[in-house]
Tab-separated table of C-alpha atoms and ligand atoms in Angstrom:
chain	number	residue	atom	x	y	z
A	16	MET	CA	-5.121	-28.564	69.514
A	17	LYS	CA	-7.739	-28.016	67.367
A	18	ILE	CA	-10.063	-31.277	67.460
A	19	LEU	CA	-12.476	-31.740	64.515
A	20	ILE	CA	-14.778	-34.785	64.863
A	21	LEU	CA	-16.676	-35.708	61.600
A	22	ASP	CA	-19.465	-38.048	61.310
A	23	ASP	CA	-17.619	-40.916	59.473
A	24	GLU	CA	-14.580	-41.809	57.686
A	25	ALA	CA	-15.477	-40.342	54.370
A	26	ALA	CA	-16.196	-36.979	56.069
A	27	ALA	CA	-12.808	-37.079	57.989
A	28	ILE	CA	-11.095	-37.825	54.973
A	29	ALA	CA	-12.553	-34.723	52.856
A	30	LYS	CA	-11.766	-32.674	55.711
A	31	ALA	CA	-8.143	-33.421	55.804
A	32	ALA	CA	-7.960	-33.309	51.951
A	33	GLU	CA	-9.629	-29.697	52.324
A	34	ILE	CA	-7.075	-28.706	54.824
A	35	LEU	CA	-4.037	-29.875	52.674
A	36	GLU	CA	-5.658	-28.312	49.434
A	37	ASN	CA	-5.997	-24.978	51.276
A	38	GLN	CA	-2.494	-25.144	52.398
A	39	ILE	CA	-1.263	-25.615	48.680
A	40	SER	CA	-3.786	-22.963	47.401
A	41	GLN	CA	-2.511	-20.371	50.069
A	42	LYS	CA	1.179	-21.320	49.365
A	43	PRO	CA	1.655	-23.424	46.061
A	44	ALA	CA	5.241	-23.879	46.737
A	45	SER	CA	4.536	-25.551	50.322
A	46	VAL	CA	6.818	-27.902	51.914
A	47	LEU	CA	4.531	-30.760	53.099
A	48	GLY	CA	5.469	-33.603	55.269
A	49	LEU	CA	3.698	-36.670	54.300
A	50	ALA	CA	2.694	-40.112	56.104
A	51	THR	CA	2.082	-43.627	54.932
A	52	GLY	CA	-0.265	-46.238	56.169
A	53	GLY	CA	-3.636	-47.525	55.772
A	54	THR	CA	-5.159	-44.446	56.972
A	55	MET	CA	-3.800	-42.202	54.255
A	56	VAL	CA	-4.749	-44.337	51.221
A	57	PRO	CA	-8.286	-42.862	50.769
A	58	LEU	CA	-6.906	-39.415	51.598
A	59	TYR	CA	-4.628	-39.809	48.885
A	60	ASP	CA	-6.981	-41.152	46.641
A	61	CYS	CA	-9.230	-37.977	47.378
A	62	LEU	CA	-6.236	-35.738	46.443
A	63	ARG	CA	-5.815	-37.444	42.954
A	64	LYS	CA	-9.345	-36.792	42.488
A	65	SER	CA	-9.285	-33.184	43.100
A	66	HIS	CA	-6.146	-33.013	40.887
A	67	ALA	CA	-7.884	-34.897	38.056
A	68	LYS	CA	-10.754	-32.247	38.286
A	69	GLY	CA	-8.118	-29.255	38.220
A	70	ASP	CA	-8.818	-28.323	41.572
A	71	VAL	CA	-5.218	-28.430	42.872
A	72	SER	CA	-1.860	-28.625	41.342
A	73	PHE	CA	1.185	-29.812	43.259
A	74	ALA	CA	3.578	-28.464	40.461
A	75	SER	CA	5.425	-26.440	42.988
A	76	VAL	CA	5.152	-28.428	46.233
A	77	VAL	CA	8.180	-29.998	47.877
A	78	THR	CA	7.445	-33.198	49.971
A	79	PHE	CA	9.358	-34.995	52.722
A	80	ASN	CA	7.927	-38.321	54.037
A	81	LEU	CA	8.016	-39.315	57.730
A	82	ASP	CA	10.015	-42.776	57.262
A	83	GLU	CA	11.254	-45.623	55.297
A	84	TYR	CA	12.091	-49.121	56.353
A	85	VAL	CA	15.743	-50.009	56.588
A	86	GLY	CA	16.900	-52.309	54.070
A	87	LEU	CA	14.334	-51.867	51.473
A	88	ALA	CA	15.353	-50.284	48.071
A	89	PRO	CA	13.147	-47.838	46.783
A	90	GLU	CA	11.786	-50.105	44.185
A	91	HIS	CA	10.708	-52.978	46.681
A	92	ALA	CA	7.138	-53.489	46.556
A	93	GLY	CA	6.849	-52.896	50.505
A	94	SER	CA	8.716	-49.762	50.648
A	95	TYR	CA	7.307	-46.520	51.391
A	96	HIS	CA	8.650	-45.001	48.211
A	97	THR	CA	6.453	-47.635	46.252
A	98	TYR	CA	3.554	-46.793	48.536
A	99	MET	CA	3.967	-43.148	47.581
A	100	ARG	CA	4.431	-43.673	44.042
A	101	VAL	CA	1.199	-45.929	43.594
A	102	ALA	CA	-0.981	-44.060	46.174
A	103	LEU	CA	-0.142	-40.383	44.882
A	104	PHE	CA	3.058	-39.274	42.927
A	105	ASP	CA	2.263	-41.349	39.772
A	106	HIS	CA	-1.045	-39.410	39.557
A	107	ILE	CA	-0.221	-35.930	40.242
A	108	ASP	CA	1.831	-33.220	38.437
A	109	ILE	CA	4.357	-33.254	41.206
A	110	ASP	CA	8.097	-32.681	40.040
A	111	VAL	CA	9.798	-36.045	41.307
A	112	SER	CA	13.109	-33.940	42.113
A	113	ASN	CA	10.816	-32.264	44.757
A	114	VAL	CA	9.785	-35.482	46.308
A	115	HIS	CA	12.007	-36.831	49.371
A	116	LEU	CA	11.774	-40.052	51.298
A	117	PRO	CA	14.725	-41.538	53.549
A	118	VAL	CA	16.826	-44.183	51.281
A	119	GLY	CA	16.028	-47.461	53.024
A	120	ASN	CA	19.167	-49.409	51.395
A	121	ALA	CA	21.604	-46.649	51.948
A	122	ALA	CA	24.944	-48.254	52.745
A	123	ASP	CA	25.090	-46.122	56.219
A	124	PRO	CA	21.425	-45.375	57.392
A	125	VAL	CA	22.691	-43.443	60.424
A	126	ALA	CA	24.335	-40.937	57.743
A	127	GLU	CA	21.381	-41.172	55.642
A	128	SER	CA	19.281	-40.128	58.607
A	129	ALA	CA	21.458	-36.888	59.069
A	130	ARG	CA	21.366	-36.067	55.415
A	131	PHE	CA	17.642	-36.398	55.471
A	132	GLU	CA	17.197	-34.236	58.590
A	133	ALA	CA	19.869	-31.366	56.993
A	134	LEU	CA	17.878	-31.461	53.659
A	135	ILE	CA	14.507	-30.532	55.782
A	136	SER	CA	16.232	-27.693	57.334
A	137	ALA	CA	17.799	-26.744	53.952
A	138	SER	CA	14.147	-26.584	52.406
A	139	GLY	CA	13.124	-24.038	54.894
A	140	GLY	CA	11.262	-26.270	57.060
A	141	ILE	CA	8.010	-28.208	56.756
A	142	ASP	CA	4.975	-25.999	56.387
A	143	LEU	CA	2.288	-28.569	57.080
A	144	GLN	CA	3.116	-31.953	58.426
A	145	LEU	CA	0.725	-34.883	57.892
A	146	LEU	CA	0.510	-37.538	60.700
A	147	GLY	CA	-1.213	-40.998	61.306
A	148	LEU	CA	-1.596	-42.585	64.581
A	149	GLY	CA	0.093	-45.938	65.567
A	150	GLN	CA	-2.223	-47.971	67.926
A	151	ASN	CA	0.685	-47.602	70.437
A	152	GLY	CA	0.532	-43.789	70.127
A	153	HIS	CA	3.691	-43.714	67.806
A	154	ILE	CA	3.899	-40.734	65.271
A	155	GLY	CA	6.212	-41.384	62.335
A	156	PHE	CA	8.344	-44.750	63.804
A	157	ASN	CA	8.819	-42.722	66.921
A	158	GLU	CA	7.850	-45.722	69.017
A	159	PRO	CA	6.902	-45.561	72.542
A	160	THR	CA	10.011	-44.129	74.718
A	161	SER	CA	11.210	-42.372	71.877
A	162	SER	CA	13.000	-39.161	73.050
A	163	LEU	CA	10.398	-36.211	72.661
A	164	SER	CA	13.336	-34.041	70.899
A	165	SER	CA	14.632	-36.716	68.697
A	166	PRO	CA	16.066	-36.134	65.048
A	167	THR	CA	15.495	-38.207	62.292
A	168	ARG	CA	17.577	-41.634	63.288
A	169	VAL	CA	17.040	-45.164	62.847
A	170	LYS	CA	14.291	-46.652	65.297
A	171	THR	CA	14.146	-50.264	66.361
A	172	LEU	CA	10.218	-51.243	65.421
A	173	THR	CA	8.040	-52.742	68.029
A	174	GLN	CA	6.655	-56.102	67.555
A	175	SER	CA	3.110	-54.529	67.513
A	176	THR	CA	4.013	-52.154	64.803
A	177	ARG	CA	5.624	-55.105	62.593
A	178	ASP	CA	2.387	-57.048	63.340
A	179	ALA	CA	0.313	-54.144	62.052
A	180	ASN	CA	2.476	-53.967	58.971
A	181	ARG	CA	2.588	-57.855	58.358
A	182	GLN	CA	-0.173	-57.515	55.582
A	183	TYR	CA	2.001	-55.630	53.486
A	184	PHE	CA	4.695	-58.194	53.108
A	185	ASP	CA	4.952	-61.887	52.108
A	186	GLU	CA	6.489	-63.601	55.068
A	187	THR	CA	6.654	-62.420	58.651
A	188	GLU	CA	10.293	-62.607	58.618
A	189	ASP	CA	10.233	-60.226	55.787
A	190	VAL	CA	8.686	-57.189	57.698
A	191	PRO	CA	11.532	-55.094	58.716
A	192	ARG	CA	12.899	-54.401	61.980
A	193	TYR	CA	14.333	-51.040	61.630
A	194	ALA	CA	12.937	-47.790	60.081
A	195	ILE	CA	14.757	-44.283	59.274
A	196	THR	CA	12.093	-41.861	60.753
A	197	MET	CA	11.866	-38.123	61.229
A	198	GLY	CA	12.283	-37.641	64.957
A	199	ILE	CA	9.624	-36.037	67.368
A	200	GLY	CA	11.857	-32.863	67.382
A	201	THR	CA	11.859	-32.901	63.576
A	202	ILE	CA	7.963	-33.198	63.744
A	203	LEU	CA	7.628	-30.274	66.489
A	204	ARG	CA	9.763	-27.973	64.197
A	205	SER	CA	7.350	-28.062	61.393
A	206	LYS	CA	5.230	-25.088	61.421
A	207	ALA	CA	1.670	-26.636	61.447
A	208	CYS	CA	0.721	-30.653	61.982
A	209	LEU	CA	-2.557	-32.171	60.482
A	210	MET	CA	-3.116	-35.595	62.564
A	211	LEU	CA	-5.836	-37.872	60.875
A	212	ALA	CA	-6.688	-41.059	62.851
A	213	THR	CA	-10.027	-43.064	61.829
A	214	GLY	CA	-11.920	-46.208	63.174
A	215	PRO	CA	-12.195	-47.754	66.589
A	216	ASN	CA	-8.894	-49.298	66.710
A	217	LYS	CA	-7.405	-45.695	67.169
A	218	ALA	CA	-9.789	-44.447	69.954
A	219	LYS	CA	-7.611	-45.335	73.046
A	220	ALA	CA	-4.325	-43.844	71.489
A	221	VAL	CA	-6.583	-40.760	70.274
A	222	ALA	CA	-7.637	-40.270	74.078
A	223	LYS	CA	-4.311	-40.394	75.380
A	224	MET	CA	-2.566	-38.293	72.730
A	225	VAL	CA	-5.377	-35.491	73.146
A	226	GLU	CA	-6.292	-35.771	76.842
A	227	GLY	CA	-3.609	-37.410	78.567
A	228	PRO	CA	-0.270	-36.415	80.106
A	229	VAL	CA	2.629	-35.803	77.780
A	230	MET	CA	4.757	-38.527	78.050
A	231	ALA	CA	6.985	-40.522	76.009
A	232	SER	CA	5.038	-43.772	76.243
A	233	CYS	CA	2.451	-42.170	74.239
A	234	PRO	CA	4.764	-39.983	71.772
A	235	ALA	CA	1.810	-38.446	69.997
A	236	SER	CA	1.028	-36.761	73.264
A	237	VAL	CA	3.866	-34.422	72.585
A	238	LEU	CA	1.784	-32.769	70.023
A	239	GLN	CA	0.055	-31.059	72.888
A	240	MET	CA	3.307	-28.944	73.384
A	241	HIS	CA	3.077	-27.644	69.307
A	242	ALA	CA	1.087	-24.217	68.771
A	243	LYS	CA	-0.453	-25.454	65.722
A	244	VAL	CA	-2.144	-28.989	65.539
A	245	THR	CA	-5.347	-29.933	63.662
A	246	VAL	CA	-6.585	-33.506	64.815
A	247	VAL	CA	-9.302	-34.619	62.308
A	248	LEU	CA	-11.231	-37.727	63.477
A	249	ASP	CA	-14.386	-39.741	62.701
A	250	GLN	CA	-16.806	-40.677	65.478
A	251	ALA	CA	-15.301	-44.011	66.017
A	252	ALA	CA	-11.699	-42.751	66.750
A	253	SER	CA	-13.122	-40.027	69.016
A	254	LYS	CA	-15.293	-42.418	71.059
A	255	ASP	CA	-12.837	-42.474	74.067
A	256	LEU	CA	-12.400	-38.749	74.529
A	257	GLN	CA	-14.109	-37.298	77.698
A	258	LEU	CA	-14.544	-33.636	76.305
A	259	THR	CA	-16.453	-34.176	73.186
A	260	ASP	CA	-19.120	-31.954	74.032
A	261	TYR	CA	-16.518	-28.984	74.031
A	262	TYR	CA	-14.995	-29.993	70.788
A	263	HIS	CA	-18.494	-30.422	69.101
A	264	HIS	CA	-19.169	-26.963	70.551
A	265	VAL	CA	-16.312	-25.219	69.248
A	266	HIS	CA	-16.208	-27.068	65.768
A	267	PRO	CA	-19.619	-28.471	65.114
A	268	ARG	CA	-19.269	-31.322	62.513
A	269	GLY	CA	-15.651	-30.084	62.093
A	270	ALA	CA	-16.508	-26.584	60.852
A	271	GLY	CA	-14.343	-23.718	61.263
A	272	SER	CA	-14.802	-21.407	64.503
A	273	GLU	CA	-15.135	-17.581	64.249
A	274	PHE	CA	-11.441	-16.947	65.456
A	275	ASP	CA	-9.843	-19.726	63.132
B	1	F6R	C1	3.678	-44.061	58.178
B	1	F6R	C2	3.691	-43.576	59.714
B	1	F6R	C3	2.940	-44.238	60.821
B	1	F6R	C4	1.558	-44.369	60.490
B	1	F6R	C5	0.776	-45.325	61.640
B	1	F6R	C6	-0.632	-45.506	61.156
B	1	F6R	O1	4.275	-43.390	57.564
B	1	F6R	O2	4.210	-42.751	59.806
B	1	F6R	O3	3.081	-43.553	61.955
B	1	F6R	O4	0.775	-43.276	60.286
B	1	F6R	O5	1.629	-46.448	61.798
B	1	F6R	O6	-0.981	-46.365	60.382
B	1	F6R	P1	-2.221	-46.646	59.706
B	1	F6R	O7	-2.767	-45.752	59.024
B	1	F6R	O8	-1.826	-47.887	58.789
B	1	F6R	O9	-3.179	-47.269	60.977
């Protein structure tokens, strides 16, 4: 794992945006895996600004989002379809036919999961998968004890995940109980991963993911088994790591090393 520790959230966001923009400039028709959640809002804001300046074009980019809530139509205000339109897609030159999210209100969520997984394979696979980190160590909505080789499927959300997402819904009972999520196997098949975690609330999960044992009770720890993972952190999210001296030595302030 390449661990990049930046001074603060703004610097971490700028670094993650730089990595995504480099990916697109090296391969304009990149297949990107995208994430939602609060962490990604300033990142998408940064990408929108780069696009407005003419620094990056998404015209040939293909995207697959990690997850969507079961039962929510794409137009629902709390859906990840809406999140992505508002945060990014409505502001860039992406071809909407290249945008893919699981359909939350599909008649058969199990069949929808299989369709989504097949579509990722048919696209040639994900070049760079963006990931956020749940406080309980989840990636996508792969909650603790998820199979480490799971495909896209329906997962039951934990109460802590529902609580964390309560802010996006009017009533507690409106928070969905299930989501269609790329599986851990799906994520591991991507060619590269970019994990972005910021803030003190993520520090414990970051330490388990990077320095703990690989275990289903911290799904993100399986990223230790992937050959190409970059973890971008701010100081606050890195504070429970033990080997920070080494990470700073290899990548001072997130800089590239001689052999990158
Ligand atoms: C969302 C997703 C989740 C979030 C995670 C962190 O698509 O896949 O794994 O990345 O729950 O969410 P925030 O950023 O809101 O703390």
